[in-house]
Coordinates of C-alpha atoms in Angstrom, one line a residue:
Chain Z
M270 CA -70.4 60.8 -10.7
E271 CA -73.6 61.0 -8.6
N272 CA -75.3 58.6 -10.9
N273 CA -72.7 55.9 -10.2
Y274 CA -74.0 55.4 -6.8
V275 CA -77.0 53.2 -6.4
I276 CA -77.4 53.5 -2.6
E277 CA -76.1 56.3 -0.6
T278 CA -76.6 57.0 3.1
R279 CA -76.1 60.4 4.6
G280 CA -75.5 60.8 8.3
L281 CA -77.4 57.6 9.0
T282 CA -78.0 57.2 12.7
K283 CA -80.1 54.8 14.8
E284 CA -80.6 55.0 18.5
F285 CA -82.2 52.2 20.5
M286 CA -83.4 53.6 23.8
G287 CA -80.5 56.0 24.1
F288 CA -77.9 53.6 22.8
R289 CA -76.4 54.7 19.5
A290 CA -76.1 51.4 17.5
V291 CA -75.2 53.3 14.3
E292 CA -73.8 56.8 14.1
D293 CA -73.3 59.0 11.1
I294 CA -72.8 56.4 8.5
N295 CA -72.1 57.8 5.0
L296 CA -72.1 54.8 2.7
K297 CA -71.8 54.9 -1.1
V298 CA -72.5 51.8 -3.0
R299 CA -71.3 52.0 -6.6
R300 CA -73.4 50.5 -9.4
D301 CA -72.7 46.9 -10.5
T302 CA -70.2 46.2 -7.7
I303 CA -70.2 43.8 -4.8
H304 CA -69.9 45.9 -1.7
A305 CA -69.3 44.2 1.7
M306 CA -69.8 45.4 5.2
I307 CA -67.6 43.8 7.8
G308 CA -66.8 44.5 11.4
P309 CA -66.7 42.9 14.8
N310 CA -69.9 41.7 16.5
G311 CA -72.0 44.6 17.6
A312 CA -70.4 47.0 15.1
G313 CA -73.8 47.8 13.7
K314 CA -73.7 46.0 10.4
S315 CA -77.1 44.4 10.7
T316 CA -78.6 47.6 11.9
V317 CA -77.3 49.5 8.9
F318 CA -78.8 46.7 6.8
N319 CA -82.2 46.8 8.4
L320 CA -82.1 50.6 8.1
I321 CA -81.4 50.5 4.4
T322 CA -84.1 48.0 3.8
K323 CA -86.5 50.0 6.0
F324 CA -87.1 47.2 8.5
H325 CA -86.0 49.8 11.0
Q326 CA -86.6 53.5 10.9
P327 CA -83.5 55.7 11.2
T328 CA -83.3 58.2 14.1
A329 CA -81.5 60.6 11.8
G330 CA -80.0 60.8 8.3
Q331 CA -81.1 60.0 4.8
I332 CA -81.1 57.0 2.5
I333 CA -80.9 57.6 -1.2
F334 CA -81.7 54.9 -3.8
K335 CA -80.9 55.9 -7.4
G336 CA -81.1 59.6 -6.5
E337 CA -84.5 59.2 -4.8
D338 CA -84.9 59.8 -1.1
I339 CA -86.4 56.6 0.3
T340 CA -85.9 57.4 4.0
R341 CA -89.7 57.3 4.6
D342 CA -90.6 54.4 2.4
R343 CA -92.2 51.2 3.6
P344 CA -90.1 48.0 3.2
A345 CA -92.6 46.4 0.8
A346 CA -92.6 49.5 -1.4
L347 CA -88.8 49.4 -1.5
A348 CA -88.8 45.8 -2.7
R349 CA -91.2 46.8 -5.5
K350 CA -88.6 49.5 -6.5
G351 CA -86.0 46.8 -7.1
L352 CA -84.1 46.7 -3.8
V353 CA -84.5 43.2 -2.3
R354 CA -83.0 41.8 0.8
S355 CA -82.3 38.4 2.2
F356 CA -82.1 37.4 5.8
Q357 CA -79.4 36.2 8.2
I358 CA -81.2 32.9 8.8
S359 CA -82.8 31.2 5.9
A360 CA -86.0 32.8 4.9
V361 CA -88.1 30.4 2.8
F362 CA -91.8 29.5 2.9
P363 CA -91.4 26.1 4.6
E364 CA -94.7 24.5 3.7
M365 CA -94.5 25.4 0.0
T366 CA -92.6 23.6 -2.6
V367 CA -89.4 25.0 -4.1
L368 CA -91.3 26.0 -7.2
E369 CA -94.1 27.7 -5.2
N370 CA -91.4 29.6 -3.2
V371 CA -89.9 31.0 -6.3
R372 CA -93.3 31.7 -7.9
M373 CA -94.2 33.8 -4.8
A374 CA -91.7 36.3 -6.1
R375 CA -92.6 36.0 -9.7
M376 CA -96.3 36.4 -9.3
R377 CA -95.8 39.7 -7.3
K378 CA -93.7 41.0 -10.2
E379 CA -96.4 39.9 -12.7
G380 CA -99.1 41.7 -10.7
K381 CA -101.3 38.7 -10.0
P382 CA -101.5 38.5 -6.3
Y383 CA -104.8 40.1 -5.6
Q384 CA -106.8 37.7 -7.7
F385 CA -108.7 35.8 -5.1
W386 CA -111.4 34.5 -7.6
R387 CA -109.0 32.9 -10.1
S388 CA -107.7 29.4 -9.8
L389 CA -104.0 28.6 -9.2
T390 CA -103.7 27.4 -12.8
T391 CA -103.4 31.1 -13.7
L392 CA -100.0 30.9 -12.2
H393 CA -98.8 28.0 -14.4
P394 CA -97.5 30.3 -17.2
L395 CA -94.9 31.5 -14.7
N396 CA -93.6 28.0 -14.0
D397 CA -91.1 27.9 -16.9
A398 CA -89.3 31.1 -15.8
C399 CA -89.2 29.9 -12.2
L400 CA -87.9 26.4 -13.1
E401 CA -85.1 28.0 -15.1
L402 CA -84.0 30.0 -12.0
I403 CA -84.3 26.9 -9.9
D404 CA -82.1 25.1 -12.4
Q405 CA -79.6 28.0 -12.2
V406 CA -79.1 27.5 -8.5
G407 CA -78.9 23.7 -8.9
L408 CA -82.2 22.8 -7.3
S409 CA -83.9 21.2 -10.4
E410 CA -84.4 17.8 -8.7
Y411 CA -86.0 19.5 -5.7
A412 CA -88.5 21.6 -7.6
H413 CA -91.5 19.8 -6.1
V414 CA -90.1 19.1 -2.7
S415 CA -91.4 21.2 0.2
A416 CA -88.9 23.8 1.3
A417 CA -88.8 22.5 4.9
A418 CA -87.3 19.2 3.7
L419 CA -84.3 20.9 2.0
P420 CA -80.9 20.8 3.7
Y421 CA -79.7 24.2 5.0
G422 CA -77.4 25.0 2.2
R423 CA -80.1 24.3 -0.4
K424 CA -82.4 26.6 1.4
R425 CA -80.0 29.4 1.0
A426 CA -79.8 28.6 -2.7
L427 CA -83.6 28.6 -2.9
E428 CA -83.6 32.0 -1.3
L429 CA -81.3 33.3 -3.9
A430 CA -83.5 31.9 -6.7
T431 CA -86.5 33.5 -5.1
T432 CA -84.8 36.9 -4.8
L433 CA -83.6 36.6 -8.4
A434 CA -87.1 36.0 -9.6
L435 CA -87.8 39.6 -8.8
E436 CA -85.0 40.6 -11.1
P437 CA -83.8 43.1 -8.5
E438 CA -81.4 45.9 -9.4
V439 CA -79.9 45.7 -5.9
M440 CA -79.6 42.6 -3.8
L441 CA -78.8 43.0 -0.1
L442 CA -77.5 39.8 1.4
D443 CA -77.4 39.5 5.2
E444 CA -74.7 37.0 6.0
P445 CA -75.4 34.7 3.0
M446 CA -72.8 32.1 4.3
A447 CA -74.0 32.0 7.9
G448 CA -74.3 28.4 9.0
L449 CA -73.0 26.8 5.8
G450 CA -70.3 24.2 5.4
S451 CA -67.3 24.7 3.2
E452 CA -68.8 22.9 0.2
D453 CA -71.9 25.0 0.3
I454 CA -69.9 28.1 0.8
K455 CA -68.0 27.4 -2.5
R456 CA -71.2 26.8 -4.3
I457 CA -73.1 29.8 -3.0
S458 CA -70.0 32.0 -3.6
A459 CA -69.9 31.0 -7.2
L460 CA -73.6 31.6 -7.4
I461 CA -73.4 35.1 -6.0
R462 CA -70.6 36.0 -8.3
R463 CA -72.6 34.8 -11.3
V464 CA -75.9 36.6 -10.3
A465 CA -74.0 39.8 -9.5
Q466 CA -73.3 40.3 -13.2
G467 CA -75.1 43.5 -14.1
R468 CA -76.4 43.9 -10.5
T469 CA -75.4 45.7 -7.4
V470 CA -74.9 43.6 -4.3
L471 CA -74.4 44.9 -0.7
M472 CA -73.7 42.2 1.8
V473 CA -72.8 41.7 5.4
E474 CA -70.5 38.7 5.9
H475 CA -68.1 37.3 8.4
N476 CA -66.2 34.8 6.3
M477 CA -63.0 36.7 5.2
G478 CA -62.2 34.2 2.5
V479 CA -65.6 35.0 0.9
I480 CA -65.1 38.7 1.4
A481 CA -61.6 38.6 -0.2
D482 CA -62.9 36.5 -3.1
L483 CA -66.1 38.4 -3.9
S484 CA -66.1 42.0 -2.9
D485 CA -64.9 45.0 -4.9
V486 CA -65.3 47.4 -2.0
I487 CA -65.3 46.8 1.7
S488 CA -66.5 49.0 4.5
V489 CA -65.3 48.1 7.9
L490 CA -67.6 49.1 10.7
Q491 CA -66.7 49.5 14.4
R492 CA -68.9 50.8 17.2
G493 CA -71.5 52.1 14.8
R494 CA -69.1 54.0 12.6
V495 CA -67.3 53.4 9.4
L496 CA -63.6 52.8 10.3
V497 CA -62.0 52.2 6.9
E498 CA -63.2 51.7 3.3
G499 CA -61.5 50.3 0.3
D500 CA -60.6 47.1 -1.5
Y501 CA -59.5 44.0 0.3
E502 CA -55.7 44.9 -0.1
T503 CA -56.1 48.3 1.5
V504 CA -58.5 47.2 4.2
S505 CA -56.7 44.1 5.3
K506 CA -53.4 45.9 5.7
D507 CA -54.9 48.9 7.6
P508 CA -53.5 48.9 11.1
R509 CA -56.8 50.3 12.5
V510 CA -58.7 47.3 11.1
I511 CA -56.2 44.8 12.5
E512 CA -56.5 46.5 15.9
A513 CA -60.2 46.5 15.8
Y514 CA -60.3 42.8 15.2
V515 CA -57.5 41.9 17.6
G516 CA -58.6 44.5 20.1
T517 CA -62.0 42.9 20.5
G518 CA -60.5 39.4 20.7
G519 CA -60.7 38.6 17.0
D520 CA -63.7 37.5 15.0
Chain X
M296 CA -108.1 14.1 -6.1
M297 CA -109.1 11.7 -3.4
R298 CA -110.1 14.7 -1.2
I299 CA -112.5 15.9 -3.9
A300 CA -114.0 12.5 -4.2
L301 CA -114.5 12.4 -0.4
F302 CA -116.0 15.8 -0.6
V303 CA -118.5 14.7 -3.2
A304 CA -119.4 11.7 -1.1
L305 CA -120.1 13.9 1.9
V306 CA -122.3 16.1 -0.2
I307 CA -124.4 13.1 -1.4
L308 CA -124.6 12.0 2.2
A309 CA -125.8 15.4 3.2
I310 CA -128.6 15.3 0.6
I311 CA -130.1 12.1 2.0
A312 CA -129.3 12.7 5.6
P313 CA -132.4 14.6 6.7
F314 CA -134.5 11.5 6.2
F315 CA -132.5 9.8 8.9
V316 CA -131.3 12.6 11.2
Y317 CA -133.2 15.5 12.7
P318 CA -132.7 18.3 10.1
V319 CA -132.5 21.2 12.5
F320 CA -129.5 19.5 14.1
L321 CA -127.9 19.0 10.7
M322 CA -128.5 22.6 9.8
K323 CA -126.7 23.6 13.0
V324 CA -123.7 21.5 11.9
F325 CA -123.6 23.2 8.5
V326 CA -123.9 26.7 10.0
F327 CA -121.0 26.0 12.3
A328 CA -119.0 24.3 9.5
L329 CA -119.3 27.5 7.5
F330 CA -118.4 29.6 10.6
A331 CA -115.4 27.5 11.3
S332 CA -114.3 27.5 7.7
A333 CA -114.5 31.3 7.7
F334 CA -112.4 31.4 10.8
N335 CA -109.9 28.9 9.3
L336 CA -109.4 31.2 6.3
L337 CA -107.8 33.6 8.8
L338 CA -106.0 31.3 11.1
G339 CA -105.1 28.4 8.9
Y340 CA -103.8 30.4 6.0
A341 CA -102.8 33.9 7.0
G342 CA -101.8 32.7 10.5
L343 CA -104.0 35.3 12.3
L344 CA -105.6 34.1 15.5
S345 CA -108.7 36.1 16.1
F346 CA -110.3 35.7 19.4
G347 CA -113.3 37.8 18.6
H348 CA -115.1 36.2 15.7
A349 CA -118.3 36.0 17.8
A350 CA -118.7 39.7 17.0
F351 CA -119.2 38.9 13.3
F352 CA -121.3 35.8 13.9
G353 CA -123.5 37.7 16.3
T354 CA -123.8 40.8 14.1
G355 CA -125.0 38.5 11.3
S356 CA -127.6 37.1 13.6
Y357 CA -128.9 40.2 15.2
I358 CA -129.1 42.3 12.0
T359 CA -130.7 39.5 10.0
A360 CA -133.2 38.8 12.9
H361 CA -134.1 42.5 13.0
A362 CA -134.4 42.8 9.3
L363 CA -136.7 39.8 9.0
K364 CA -138.8 40.5 12.0
V365 CA -139.1 44.3 12.3
W366 CA -138.3 45.6 8.8
G367 CA -140.2 42.7 7.2
F368 CA -137.4 42.0 4.7
P369 CA -137.8 38.9 2.5
F370 CA -135.5 35.9 3.4
E371 CA -132.7 36.7 0.9
M372 CA -132.6 40.4 1.7
G373 CA -132.5 39.5 5.4
L374 CA -129.5 37.4 5.0
L375 CA -127.8 40.0 2.8
A376 CA -128.4 42.7 5.5
G377 CA -126.7 40.5 8.1
V378 CA -123.7 39.9 5.8
V379 CA -123.4 43.5 4.9
A380 CA -123.4 44.5 8.5
S381 CA -120.8 42.0 9.6
T382 CA -118.6 42.9 6.6
A383 CA -118.8 46.6 7.6
L384 CA -117.8 45.6 11.1
G385 CA -115.0 43.6 9.6
V386 CA -113.7 46.7 7.8
L387 CA -113.8 48.7 11.0
F388 CA -112.2 46.1 13.3
G389 CA -109.7 45.0 10.6
L390 CA -108.4 48.6 10.2
I391 CA -107.7 48.6 14.0
A392 CA -106.5 45.1 14.4
V393 CA -104.5 43.8 11.4
R394 CA -101.3 45.6 12.2
R395 CA -101.0 43.9 15.6
L396 CA -99.0 40.8 15.7
G397 CA -99.5 37.5 17.5
I398 CA -101.0 37.7 21.0
Y399 CA -101.7 41.4 20.6
F400 CA -103.9 40.6 17.6
A401 CA -105.8 38.0 19.6
M402 CA -106.2 40.4 22.5
I403 CA -107.4 43.4 20.5
T404 CA -109.9 41.2 18.6
L405 CA -111.2 39.9 21.9
A406 CA -111.5 43.4 23.3
L407 CA -113.4 44.6 20.2
A408 CA -115.7 41.6 20.4
Q409 CA -116.5 42.2 24.0
M410 CA -117.4 45.8 23.2
M411 CA -119.9 44.5 20.7
Y412 CA -121.3 42.1 23.3
F413 CA -122.2 45.1 25.5
V414 CA -123.6 47.0 22.5
Y415 CA -125.9 44.1 21.8
L416 CA -126.7 43.7 25.5
Q417 CA -127.7 47.4 25.8
A418 CA -129.1 48.3 22.4
P419 CA -132.9 48.7 22.4
F420 CA -133.5 46.6 19.3
T421 CA -131.8 43.4 20.5
G422 CA -134.1 42.6 23.4
G423 CA -131.2 42.3 25.9
E424 CA -131.3 39.0 27.8
D425 CA -134.3 37.8 25.8
G426 CA -132.8 38.3 22.4
I427 CA -134.9 38.6 19.3
Q428 CA -137.5 35.8 19.3
S429 CA -139.8 34.1 16.8
V430 CA -138.1 35.5 13.8
P431 CA -140.1 34.6 10.7
R432 CA -138.3 32.4 8.2
G433 CA -140.1 33.6 5.1
T434 CA -139.9 32.1 1.7
L435 CA -137.2 31.5 -0.8
L436 CA -137.7 33.8 -3.7
G437 CA -141.3 34.0 -2.7
L438 CA -141.8 30.4 -3.9
V439 CA -140.5 27.8 -1.4
D440 CA -142.0 27.9 2.1
L441 CA -139.2 27.8 4.6
R442 CA -141.4 27.1 7.6
S443 CA -140.9 23.4 6.6
D444 CA -137.7 22.2 8.1
L445 CA -137.0 20.0 5.2
N446 CA -137.3 22.8 2.7
L447 CA -135.1 25.0 4.8
Y448 CA -132.6 22.2 5.2
Y449 CA -131.8 22.2 1.5
V450 CA -131.5 25.9 1.3
V451 CA -129.2 26.1 4.3
L452 CA -127.2 23.2 2.9
A453 CA -126.8 25.0 -0.5
I454 CA -125.9 28.3 1.0
S455 CA -123.4 26.8 3.5
L456 CA -121.8 24.7 0.7
A457 CA -121.6 27.7 -1.6
G458 CA -119.9 29.7 1.2
I459 CA -117.4 26.9 1.9
F460 CA -116.8 26.6 -1.8
C461 CA -116.0 30.3 -2.1
I462 CA -113.6 29.9 0.8
Y463 CA -112.0 27.0 -1.0
R464 CA -111.6 29.1 -4.1
I465 CA -110.0 31.9 -2.1
V466 CA -107.5 29.5 -0.6
K467 CA -106.6 28.0 -3.9
S468 CA -106.1 31.3 -5.7
P469 CA -103.0 33.5 -6.2
F470 CA -104.4 35.6 -3.3
G471 CA -104.6 32.5 -1.1
Q472 CA -101.0 31.7 -2.0
V473 CA -100.0 35.1 -0.7
L474 CA -101.9 34.5 2.5
R475 CA -100.1 31.2 3.0
S476 CA -96.8 33.0 2.5
I477 CA -97.7 35.6 5.1
G478 CA -98.7 32.8 7.5
Q479 CA -95.4 31.0 7.0
N480 CA -92.9 33.9 6.9
P481 CA -94.3 37.4 7.0
D482 CA -90.9 39.2 6.8
R483 CA -90.0 37.3 3.7
S484 CA -93.3 38.3 2.1
V485 CA -92.5 41.9 2.9
S486 CA -89.0 41.6 1.4
L487 CA -90.6 40.2 -1.8
G488 CA -92.7 43.4 -2.0
Y489 CA -96.0 42.3 -0.6
S490 CA -97.7 44.9 1.6
I491 CA -98.9 42.4 4.1
S492 CA -101.2 44.6 6.0
T493 CA -103.4 45.0 3.0
Y494 CA -103.7 41.3 2.4
K495 CA -104.4 40.7 6.1
L496 CA -107.1 43.3 6.0
A497 CA -108.6 41.8 2.9
V498 CA -108.8 38.3 4.3
Y499 CA -110.0 39.6 7.7
I500 CA -113.0 41.3 6.0
M501 CA -113.7 38.2 3.9
S502 CA -113.6 36.0 7.0
A503 CA -116.0 38.5 8.8
A504 CA -118.4 38.4 5.8
F505 CA -118.6 34.6 5.8
S506 CA -118.9 34.5 9.6
G507 CA -121.8 36.9 9.3
L508 CA -123.5 34.7 6.7
A509 CA -123.2 31.8 9.2
G510 CA -124.7 33.9 11.9
A511 CA -127.5 35.0 9.6
L512 CA -128.3 31.4 8.7
L513 CA -128.4 30.4 12.4
V514 CA -131.1 32.9 13.0
V515 CA -133.3 31.5 10.2
V516 CA -132.8 28.0 11.5
F517 CA -133.6 28.7 15.2
Q518 CA -135.8 31.8 14.6
L519 CA -133.9 33.4 17.5
A520 CA -131.0 35.8 17.9
S521 CA -129.5 35.8 21.3
L522 CA -126.5 36.9 23.3
D523 CA -125.0 33.4 23.0
E524 CA -123.9 34.3 19.5
V525 CA -121.9 37.3 20.6
N526 CA -120.5 35.9 23.8
W527 CA -116.8 35.2 24.0
H528 CA -117.6 31.5 24.5
M529 CA -118.6 31.6 20.9
S530 CA -115.3 33.0 19.8
G531 CA -113.6 30.2 21.8
E532 CA -115.8 27.5 20.4
V533 CA -114.9 28.4 16.8
V534 CA -111.2 28.2 17.7
L535 CA -111.9 24.8 19.2
M536 CA -113.8 23.5 16.2
T537 CA -111.0 24.6 13.9
L538 CA -108.2 23.1 16.0
V539 CA -110.1 19.9 16.6
G540 CA -110.8 19.3 13.0
G541 CA -107.5 20.5 11.6
V542 CA -106.3 24.0 11.1
G543 CA -105.3 24.9 7.5
T544 CA -107.2 22.1 5.9
L545 CA -110.4 22.4 3.9
L546 CA -112.3 19.6 5.6
G547 CA -110.9 20.2 9.1
P548 CA -113.2 22.9 10.2
I549 CA -116.2 21.0 8.9
V550 CA -115.3 17.9 10.8
G551 CA -114.5 19.9 13.8
A552 CA -117.8 21.7 13.7
A553 CA -119.6 18.3 13.3
V554 CA -117.8 16.8 16.3
I555 CA -118.3 19.7 18.6
V556 CA -122.0 20.3 17.7
T557 CA -122.7 16.6 18.0
L558 CA -121.2 16.5 21.4
Q559 CA -123.1 19.5 22.6
N560 CA -126.4 18.1 21.3
Y561 CA -126.2 14.5 22.3
L562 CA -124.6 15.1 25.6
A563 CA -127.0 17.9 26.5
E564 CA -128.7 15.6 29.1
V565 CA -125.5 15.3 31.1
G566 CA -125.7 19.0 31.7
Q567 CA -122.5 20.8 32.8
W568 CA -120.5 17.6 32.2
V569 CA -120.5 18.4 28.5
L570 CA -117.9 21.1 29.1
V571 CA -115.7 18.6 31.0
I572 CA -116.0 16.1 28.1
Q573 CA -115.3 18.8 25.6
G574 CA -112.3 19.9 27.5
S575 CA -111.0 16.3 27.7
I576 CA -111.4 15.9 24.0
F577 CA -109.5 19.1 23.5
V578 CA -106.6 17.8 25.7
I579 CA -106.5 14.6 23.7
I580 CA -106.4 16.5 20.4
V581 CA -103.6 18.7 21.6
L582 CA -101.6 15.7 22.8
A583 CA -102.3 13.2 20.1
F584 CA -103.7 15.0 17.1
R585 CA -101.6 18.1 17.0
K586 CA -102.7 18.9 13.5
G587 CA -106.3 18.1 14.2
I588 CA -108.3 15.1 13.1
V589 CA -108.2 15.8 9.4
G590 CA -104.6 17.1 9.5
E591 CA -103.3 13.9 11.1
L592 CA -105.5 11.4 9.2
S593 CA -104.3 12.8 5.9
D594 CA -100.9 11.4 6.8
P595 CA -101.6 8.5 9.1
E596 CA -98.2 6.9 8.9
S597 CA -96.4 10.0 10.2
W598 CA -99.1 10.4 12.8
L599 CA -98.6 6.9 14.2
R600 CA -94.9 7.4 14.3
T601 CA -94.9 10.8 16.1
T602 CA -97.6 9.6 18.5
L603 CA -95.7 6.5 19.5
R604 CA -92.6 8.5 20.0
R605 CA -94.5 11.0 22.1
V606 CA -95.9 8.3 24.4
G607 CA -92.3 7.0 24.8
M608 CA -92.4 4.0 22.5
R609 CA -89.7 3.3 19.9
S610 CA -90.6 4.5 16.5
P611 CA -91.3 1.6 14.1
G612 CA -90.3 3.6 11.1
P613 CA -86.7 4.1 9.7
G614 CA -86.3 7.8 10.5
P615 CA -86.9 9.7 13.7
S616 CA -89.6 11.8 12.0
A617 CA -91.3 11.9 8.7
R618 CA -90.3 15.5 7.9
P619 CA -87.1 16.4 9.6
G620 CA -86.4 20.1 10.1
E621 CA -90.1 21.0 10.0
A622 CA -90.3 22.2 13.6
V623 CA -87.1 24.1 13.3
D624 CA -88.4 25.9 10.3
L625 CA -91.6 27.0 11.8
G626 CA -89.4 28.6 14.5
Q627 CA -87.2 30.3 12.0
A628 CA -90.1 31.7 10.2
R629 CA -90.8 34.0 13.1
Q630 CA -87.9 36.2 12.8
P631 CA -86.9 38.9 15.3
V632 CA -87.0 41.7 12.7
R633 CA -90.4 43.2 12.6
S634 CA -92.0 45.8 10.5
G635 CA -95.2 47.8 10.3
D636 CA -95.7 46.7 6.8

């Protein structure tokens, strides 16, 4: 049973100057599922996210990734182990082309980045694999456009392609739909569903339609604690969840 | 491709130039072009604003001067001594500074450089306010007499160009690509698995080494190492040169160095006014050439449009800006989440 969980947190707690943003979170993310974290604003979702990806250090508790304690790892080391995150606002390299963006991920994986004496043509063998990923997210025609020139929805698609280029075991998506229009949401949703095949996805998201559509398991957070956990049916009918949302004026 | 053609043309121009222009002045331009290019490697690509590069420049100068004059090193070994010393200093300062972000990085590099200023002011071998004077130039490989300005000119030209070429290769390498990614969005680089502190340290040391080489060359040209090279003015000047020419471009720092050195030399007779003129130019650059001379001229259409808009005239082009969303993205690249690595 233990092996079925890719990420586990044990008693995860984070204090910011005396304020407990997150308290005693025991999260278990099952392999090859899409696990969503929801909750009202300020519930601690993003903090949990930043703790798991090591962008913040926990005050107490443990984080286990595939049975290994990663509580003291550095974020870059974590990415190299196969746990890759995205960001709430689009995170691309604006002055690079779409292809160069994706290649940034690929070349790290291929172990080339320290070569300061080689020409950039050493990276050309990586282009095909990158272009294939770019095609998968529907950005083929933009491959040589600088990322800054892309519309917002396309930037999010580019981010996914870049993340995928690392072939991560676990993808952590921080509000992948934030700021997107309904057309883009449909497209990115389908994309996430497709790339989640054979992968574990943990995401924070506000859009309930997306949550209902994509997630296998939902953890509802409130005031830094896990309130309820289960599938959409269970969670959406739970009176505590309804109260949490209505009680804080909805979300 | 056009840029390479332009570069070749400039090199040819440089080869015939000493027959028309005072070679010592030209050598000074090359030395500062190399220094600014080394600085640009750090600011223009990794996005690190060092305000203490005089420390490396000055260390290159003092150590080379001492090696040539007191230890009697030959020319090549003298330069090497300067470069090794500034590289070592780069390792030391880099370990302290590279984990700091933004303004804190600038402040700590300034502080460290000021420390070095006082070291060189007090150290017995530097001659204090007098500096190290009448440093012998020596010979190249024991063959070419460098006391001749013309001979020295070609040696300095070759070494500066070689240095700038190395910097160009670093920028256009997989490593350079990582630097650019760190400059544009450090958190994303981390999330892709890059240990960014390591890359920052590596480029900081490289930048220190090339700055030291520039300082070493300056000593050979003027046969003098003085406190001017380690003064914080020098750190500011290299920032100015890079910004005036165009940060993050290959030719920018070279053009910037040429502009600033020319101003200083040919306006020397107006005395203190040179600073006023330099300041005015800097203001104009900031207002009208935000990406520097080379940065803007590489895209003149967009420059004309944004400049007209800035002075309040209607844009003649179809869109409001050549590249919409650019400004927004630079802002987004600096995210609130920060990490040590």
